[in-house]
DNA sequence: ATACTTGCAAATGATTTGCCAGTGT
DNA sequence: ACACTGGCAAATCATTTGCAAGTAT
């Protein structure tokens, strides 16, 4: 259920690599598999440790290099939370954006279409083509807001 | 025209410090003056150099410590651009958000009220209290989009 | 065979921390 | 006087880079 789907998407990503004349190496495959297996945005370090041992380890430097390559191909998304290391996730075909709580660090995904009105408004007033995909939206989750 | 206004706001900020039992030290005053004088979001390093010599220099460590204190008091805003060092600005009473171009790095301020509809939508669908003030909104400016 | 990739180690950039001397209240 | 602060130097954290050895095509 998870395997077939992730395999499908991993091979799709690998095809993108090939179509750009880049090599399909073991570490690139592993980086993608880790992202699939994780399911949520993760740090480069966790990918390097194979999600804490679930997959073979890689050198962090290679992870960063590969994530960078994959990001440029549009396969991977790079998120900057307020504090700590950056997070990486598969871009896939999802239209998700993330909310991160500035008190407990909890991450929550929302449908990107929620932001379409703002995108349109910004386009109209500033002529900028806004993307919200680089940063999570910082706020306070209900639980933290309660206390 | 600029002096009176910034003095007014600096003293307001200093009053906040006092009301929290914190000291009004020379370096805290200087950090605030630098932020006022700059008028736009600046790095901790530029504050430490007194905006490149216009003001007395401070140690970066102190600048960071003070910015942190002032941020917690709600006097200073901390922005994370996509690349490079963090930027700091006075929170003041402004309702500004920032757009940053991911191609040329240009920064543009917009009125925060543009985002009110999204804030409301997010509140309704996720119960999160979203703030957009931590990160600039990344996108492409008209000029870069043209080429 | 050749160029792309990797791992390792060292470098870099930004921010933080320990510690003792200095200073606002 | 006393606790809060500042400067300086060293530490830390995240990420990048140089380079020789390894590998996909």
Short mmCIF file of C-alpha atoms (C1' of nucleotides) in Angstrom, two decimals:
data_model
loop_
_atom_site.label_atom_id
_atom_site.label_comp_id
_atom_site.label_asym_id
_atom_site.label_seq_id
_atom_site.Cartn_x
_atom_site.Cartn_y
_atom_site.Cartn_z
CA UNK A 1 0.00 0.00 0.00
CA UNK A 2 2.81 2.28 0.76
CA UNK A 3 5.49 0.39 -1.11
CA UNK A 4 3.85 0.35 -4.50
CA UNK A 5 3.03 3.99 -4.33
CA UNK A 6 6.47 5.09 -3.21
CA UNK A 7 8.19 2.87 -5.73
CA UNK A 8 6.12 4.46 -8.40
CA UNK A 9 7.08 7.92 -7.33
CA UNK A 10 10.71 7.05 -6.74
CA UNK A 11 11.06 5.72 -10.24
CA UNK A 12 9.31 8.79 -11.57
CA UNK A 13 11.91 10.90 -9.81
CA UNK A 14 14.71 8.72 -11.14
CA UNK A 15 13.33 9.18 -14.62
CA UNK A 16 13.61 12.92 -14.14
CA UNK A 17 17.27 12.46 -13.26
CA UNK A 18 17.89 10.41 -16.40
CA UNK A 19 16.06 12.85 -18.60
CA UNK A 20 18.50 15.49 -17.44
CA UNK A 21 21.52 13.35 -18.16
CA UNK A 22 22.25 12.87 -14.47
CA UNK A 23 23.22 9.55 -13.00
CA UNK A 24 21.01 7.27 -11.00
CA UNK A 25 23.37 6.48 -8.16
CA UNK A 26 22.80 4.48 -5.03
CA UNK A 27 22.87 7.50 -2.79
CA UNK A 28 20.39 9.39 -4.94
CA UNK A 29 18.05 6.49 -4.81
CA UNK A 30 18.46 6.29 -1.05
CA UNK A 31 17.79 9.96 -0.56
CA UNK A 32 14.54 9.58 -2.46
CA UNK A 33 13.57 6.43 -0.61
CA UNK A 34 14.19 8.10 2.71
CA UNK A 35 11.98 11.00 1.72
CA UNK A 36 9.23 8.61 0.68
CA UNK A 37 9.56 6.44 3.75
CA UNK A 38 9.50 9.45 6.04
CA UNK A 39 6.33 10.85 4.57
CA UNK A 40 6.87 14.15 6.32
CA UNK A 41 9.55 16.82 5.90
CA UNK A 42 12.86 15.63 7.35
CA UNK A 43 16.34 17.01 7.98
CA UNK A 44 19.35 16.18 5.82
CA UNK A 45 20.90 14.58 8.85
CA UNK A 46 18.08 12.11 9.33
CA UNK A 47 18.38 11.10 5.70
CA UNK A 48 22.11 10.66 6.21
CA UNK A 49 21.53 8.27 9.08
CA UNK A 50 19.04 6.34 6.95
CA UNK A 51 16.14 7.53 9.06
CA UNK A 52 17.93 6.37 12.18
CA UNK A 53 18.97 3.01 10.82
CA UNK A 54 15.99 1.95 8.76
CA UNK A 55 18.02 2.50 5.59
CA UNK A 56 21.75 2.40 4.79
CA UNK A 57 23.64 5.49 5.97
CA UNK A 58 25.08 8.13 3.66
CA UNK A 59 27.49 10.99 4.10
CA UNK A 60 25.71 14.23 5.00
CA UNK A 61 27.66 16.09 2.36
CA UNK A 62 26.31 13.78 -0.32
CA UNK A 63 22.83 14.15 1.06
CA UNK A 64 23.03 17.91 0.84
CA UNK A 65 24.47 17.74 -2.65
CA UNK A 66 21.76 15.40 -3.83
CA UNK A 67 18.97 17.28 -2.19
CA UNK A 68 20.22 20.37 -3.90
CA UNK A 69 20.25 18.66 -7.26
CA UNK A 70 16.81 17.20 -6.73
CA UNK A 71 15.48 20.53 -5.59
CA UNK A 72 16.62 22.17 -8.80
CA UNK A 73 14.84 19.49 -10.76
CA UNK A 74 11.68 20.28 -8.86
CA UNK A 75 11.58 16.84 -7.30
CA UNK A 76 12.35 17.97 -3.78
CA UNK A 77 11.10 20.85 -1.70
CA UNK A 78 13.26 22.68 0.77
CA UNK A 79 11.57 24.13 3.82
CA UNK A 80 13.10 26.54 6.32
CA UNK A 81 11.55 26.24 9.74
CA UNK A 82 12.14 29.10 12.13
CA UNK A 83 14.75 27.34 14.20
CA UNK A 84 17.11 24.49 13.55
CA UNK A 85 18.10 22.67 10.38
CA UNK A 86 16.23 22.85 7.10
CA UNK A 87 13.61 20.30 6.20
CA UNK A 88 13.22 18.45 2.93
CA UNK A 89 10.22 16.75 1.40
CA UNK A 90 9.20 15.34 -1.95
CA UNK A 91 7.55 17.89 -4.13
CA UNK A 92 5.51 15.18 -5.80
CA UNK A 93 2.31 16.41 -7.29
CA UNK A 94 0.94 17.49 -3.97
CA UNK A 95 -0.42 20.90 -3.42
CA UNK A 96 0.52 21.02 0.20
CA UNK A 97 1.89 23.81 2.29
CA UNK A 98 3.01 23.54 5.88
CA UNK A 99 2.18 25.22 9.11
CA UNK A 100 4.70 25.05 11.92
CA UNK A 101 3.97 25.94 15.50
CA UNK A 102 6.49 28.38 16.92
CA UNK A 103 6.03 27.00 20.41
CA UNK A 104 6.01 23.22 20.11
CA UNK A 105 7.46 22.81 16.62
CA UNK A 106 4.57 20.71 15.41
CA UNK A 107 4.18 20.60 11.63
CA UNK A 108 0.87 20.36 9.87
CA UNK A 109 0.10 20.19 6.17
CA UNK A 110 -2.67 22.18 4.56
CA UNK A 111 -3.99 22.33 1.06
CA UNK A 112 -2.18 24.92 -0.99
CA UNK A 113 -5.39 26.08 -2.60
CA UNK A 114 -6.16 27.86 0.65
CA UNK A 115 -3.52 30.35 -0.35
CA UNK A 116 -4.74 30.91 -3.87
CA UNK A 117 -6.74 34.01 -2.95
CA UNK A 118 -3.63 35.66 -1.53
CA UNK A 119 -1.55 34.67 -4.50
CA UNK A 120 -4.14 36.34 -6.70
CA UNK A 121 -4.30 39.41 -4.51
CA UNK A 122 -0.52 39.77 -4.49
CA UNK A 123 -0.37 39.28 -8.22
CA UNK A 124 -2.85 42.06 -8.67
CA UNK A 125 -1.38 44.59 -6.27
CA UNK A 126 2.30 43.94 -6.72
CA UNK A 127 2.67 41.94 -9.92
CA UNK A 128 4.72 39.42 -7.96
CA UNK A 129 4.39 35.74 -8.58
CA UNK A 130 4.29 34.56 -4.97
CA UNK A 131 5.09 31.05 -3.89
CA UNK A 132 4.61 29.96 -0.33
CA UNK A 133 6.50 26.75 -0.79
CA UNK A 134 9.86 27.84 0.60
CA UNK A 135 8.85 28.54 4.15
CA UNK A 136 6.32 27.00 6.41
CA UNK A 137 3.76 29.39 7.73
CA UNK A 138 4.59 30.14 11.33
CA UNK A 139 1.88 30.42 13.89
CA UNK A 140 0.54 28.88 17.06
CA UNK A 141 -1.24 25.56 17.10
CA UNK A 142 -4.53 25.26 18.98
CA UNK A 143 -2.95 23.21 21.76
CA UNK A 144 -0.25 25.77 22.50
CA UNK A 145 -2.67 28.64 22.09
CA UNK A 146 -4.82 27.08 24.78
CA UNK A 147 -2.18 27.33 27.49
CA UNK B 1 11.39 64.64 10.56
CA UNK B 2 13.18 61.42 10.95
CA UNK B 3 14.92 62.22 14.20
CA UNK B 4 11.88 63.12 16.21
CA UNK B 5 9.99 60.11 15.02
CA UNK B 6 12.76 57.65 15.73
CA UNK B 7 13.53 59.18 19.10
CA UNK B 8 9.92 58.81 19.98
CA UNK B 9 9.89 55.16 18.99
CA UNK B 10 13.26 54.44 20.58
CA UNK B 11 12.09 55.80 23.89
CA UNK B 12 8.91 53.81 23.59
CA UNK B 13 11.01 50.69 23.15
CA UNK B 14 13.20 51.67 26.08
CA UNK B 15 10.10 52.08 28.19
CA UNK B 16 9.14 48.52 27.36
CA UNK B 17 12.53 47.39 28.64
CA UNK B 18 12.09 49.28 31.87
CA UNK B 19 8.58 47.98 32.39
CA UNK B 20 10.03 44.48 32.30
CA UNK B 21 12.70 45.27 34.84
CA UNK B 22 15.44 45.13 32.20
CA UNK B 23 18.22 47.64 31.98
CA UNK B 24 18.52 50.44 29.51
CA UNK B 25 22.11 49.98 28.52
CA UNK B 26 24.19 51.76 25.93
CA UNK B 27 24.28 48.79 23.61
CA UNK B 28 20.56 48.24 23.78
CA UNK B 29 19.98 51.83 22.90
CA UNK B 30 22.41 51.52 20.02
CA UNK B 31 20.76 48.40 18.66
CA UNK B 32 17.45 50.22 18.61
CA UNK B 33 18.95 53.33 17.05
CA UNK B 34 20.56 51.28 14.34
CA UNK B 35 17.28 49.62 13.53
CA UNK B 36 15.59 53.00 13.35
CA UNK B 37 18.32 54.57 11.29
CA UNK B 38 18.35 51.68 8.85
CA UNK B 39 14.66 51.83 8.20
CA UNK B 40 14.75 48.44 6.49
CA UNK B 41 15.49 44.96 7.84
CA UNK B 42 19.22 44.58 8.57
CA UNK B 43 21.62 41.86 9.67
CA UNK B 44 23.02 41.58 13.18
CA UNK B 45 26.44 42.15 11.72
CA UNK B 46 25.55 45.51 10.23
CA UNK B 47 24.18 46.60 13.56
CA UNK B 48 27.42 45.46 15.20
CA UNK B 49 29.45 47.65 12.87
CA UNK B 50 27.19 50.58 13.65
CA UNK B 51 25.70 50.49 10.17
CA UNK B 52 29.18 50.57 8.69
CA UNK B 53 30.51 53.33 10.90
CA UNK B 54 27.56 55.65 11.23
CA UNK B 55 27.15 54.59 14.84
CA UNK B 56 29.54 53.24 17.51
CA UNK B 57 30.41 49.57 17.03
CA UNK B 58 29.22 46.77 19.27
CA UNK B 59 30.15 43.15 19.71
CA UNK B 60 28.06 40.84 17.53
CA UNK B 61 27.37 38.56 20.45
CA UNK B 62 25.82 41.44 22.36
CA UNK B 63 23.83 42.42 19.32
CA UNK B 64 22.39 38.94 19.03
CA UNK B 65 21.64 38.80 22.72
CA UNK B 66 19.89 42.12 22.65
CA UNK B 67 17.97 41.40 19.50
CA UNK B 68 16.78 38.23 21.08
CA UNK B 69 15.63 40.05 24.19
CA UNK B 70 13.92 42.72 22.18
CA UNK B 71 12.25 40.14 19.99
CA UNK B 72 10.74 38.44 22.99
CA UNK B 73 9.37 41.77 24.13
CA UNK B 74 7.75 42.16 20.74
CA UNK B 75 9.83 45.23 19.95
CA UNK B 76 11.90 43.61 17.22
CA UNK B 77 10.96 41.35 14.33
CA UNK B 78 13.22 38.59 13.14
CA UNK B 79 13.01 37.69 9.46
CA UNK B 80 14.58 34.66 7.79
CA UNK B 81 15.39 35.27 4.16
CA UNK B 82 15.97 32.20 2.03
CA UNK B 83 19.75 32.55 1.99
CA UNK B 84 22.28 34.25 4.19
CA UNK B 85 22.03 35.79 7.64
CA UNK B 86 18.80 36.66 9.39
CA UNK B 87 17.34 40.13 9.18
CA UNK B 88 16.00 42.24 11.99
CA UNK B 89 13.58 45.13 11.98
CA UNK B 90 11.56 47.12 14.45
CA UNK B 91 8.17 45.64 15.00
CA UNK B 92 6.82 49.10 15.76
CA UNK B 93 3.21 49.48 14.89
CA UNK B 94 3.73 48.70 11.27
CA UNK B 95 1.58 46.17 9.55
CA UNK B 96 4.13 45.29 6.93
CA UNK B 97 5.11 41.97 5.46
CA UNK B 98 7.91 41.39 3.02
CA UNK B 99 8.25 39.85 -0.39
CA UNK B 100 11.65 38.67 -1.50
CA UNK B 101 12.53 37.75 -5.07
CA UNK B 102 14.21 34.36 -5.31
CA UNK B 103 16.12 35.44 -8.39
CA UNK B 104 17.46 38.92 -7.71
CA UNK B 105 17.00 39.10 -3.94
CA UNK B 106 15.00 42.29 -4.09
CA UNK B 107 12.86 42.97 -1.02
CA UNK B 108 9.54 44.70 -1.13
CA UNK B 109 7.18 45.57 1.68
CA UNK B 110 3.46 45.04 1.43
CA UNK B 111 0.60 45.83 3.74
CA UNK B 112 -0.10 42.97 6.09
CA UNK B 113 -3.83 43.40 5.68
CA UNK B 114 -3.49 41.71 2.31
CA UNK B 115 -3.00 38.49 4.23
CA UNK B 116 -5.94 38.91 6.57
CA UNK B 117 -8.25 36.78 4.43
CA UNK B 118 -5.84 33.85 4.58
CA UNK B 119 -5.32 34.26 8.28
CA UNK B 120 -9.08 34.05 8.69
CA UNK B 121 -9.35 31.05 6.37
CA UNK B 122 -6.58 29.22 8.21
CA UNK B 123 -8.14 30.01 11.54
CA UNK B 124 -11.37 28.53 10.39
CA UNK B 125 -10.06 25.36 8.76
CA UNK B 126 -7.18 24.55 11.08
CA UNK B 127 -7.73 26.58 14.24
CA UNK B 128 -4.15 27.83 13.89
CA UNK B 129 -3.27 31.38 14.66
CA UNK B 130 -1.08 32.07 11.65
CA UNK B 131 1.48 34.84 11.51
CA UNK B 132 3.37 35.61 8.35
CA UNK B 133 5.82 37.83 10.09
CA UNK B 134 8.68 35.39 10.49
CA UNK B 135 9.50 34.76 6.86
CA UNK B 136 9.36 36.90 3.80
CA UNK B 137 7.10 35.57 1.11
CA UNK B 138 9.24 34.16 -1.65
CA UNK B 139 8.36 34.68 -5.24
CA UNK B 140 9.50 36.25 -8.46
CA UNK B 141 9.46 39.98 -9.02
CA UNK B 142 7.99 41.36 -12.24
CA UNK B 143 11.40 42.28 -13.62
CA UNK B 144 12.84 38.81 -13.19
CA UNK B 145 9.65 37.18 -14.37
CA UNK B 146 9.96 39.18 -17.59
CA UNK B 147 13.27 37.64 -18.59
"C1'" DA C 1 37.05 5.13 -20.81
"C1'" DT C 2 35.28 9.21 -19.06
"C1'" DA C 3 32.82 12.27 -16.64
"C1'" DC C 4 29.84 12.32 -12.87
"C1'" DT C 5 29.58 11.07 -7.78
"C1'" DT C 6 30.99 9.78 -3.37
"C1'" DG C 7 33.13 9.87 1.24
"C1'" DC C 8 36.14 12.10 4.21
"C1'" DA C 9 38.12 16.03 6.20
"C1'" DA C 10 38.54 20.66 6.54
"C1'" DA C 11 36.51 25.29 5.70
"C1'" DT C 12 32.85 28.57 6.12
"C1'" DG C 13 29.05 31.33 7.87
"C1'" DA C 14 25.84 32.36 11.38
"C1'" DT C 15 24.68 32.28 15.92
"C1'" DT C 16 25.50 30.89 20.77
"C1'" DT C 17 27.89 30.36 25.13
"C1'" DG C 18 31.33 30.70 29.13
"C1'" DC C 19 33.50 33.75 31.78
"C1'" DC C 20 35.17 37.75 33.99
"C1'" DA C 21 35.13 42.64 33.99
"C1'" DG C 22 32.05 46.67 33.68
"C1'" DT C 23 27.82 49.34 34.70
"C1'" DG C 24 22.84 50.68 35.44
"C1'" DT C 25 19.61 51.01 39.24
"C1'" DA D 1 26.27 46.83 46.59
"C1'" DC D 2 24.29 43.49 43.36
"C1'" DA D 3 22.36 41.64 39.68
"C1'" DC D 4 22.20 42.55 35.02
"C1'" DT D 5 25.21 43.28 30.77
"C1'" DG D 6 29.04 43.71 27.67
"C1'" DG D 7 33.23 42.25 25.36
"C1'" DC D 8 36.23 38.70 23.98
"C1'" DA D 9 37.32 34.13 22.65
"C1'" DA D 10 36.00 29.65 21.97
"C1'" DA D 11 32.24 26.45 20.95
"C1'" DT D 12 28.38 24.83 18.24
"C1'" DC D 13 25.30 23.98 14.42
"C1'" DA D 14 24.13 23.76 9.70
"C1'" DT D 15 25.88 23.64 5.33
"C1'" DT D 16 29.56 23.85 1.78
"C1'" DT D 17 33.81 22.74 -0.55
"C1'" DG D 18 38.39 20.46 -2.04
"C1'" DC D 19 40.10 16.39 -3.45
"C1'" DA D 20 41.32 11.69 -4.39
"C1'" DA D 21 39.03 7.31 -5.08
"C1'" DG D 22 34.84 4.93 -6.88
"C1'" DT D 23 31.16 3.98 -10.24
"C1'" DA D 24 27.26 4.57 -13.62
"C1'" DT D 25 26.75 4.92 -18.48
#
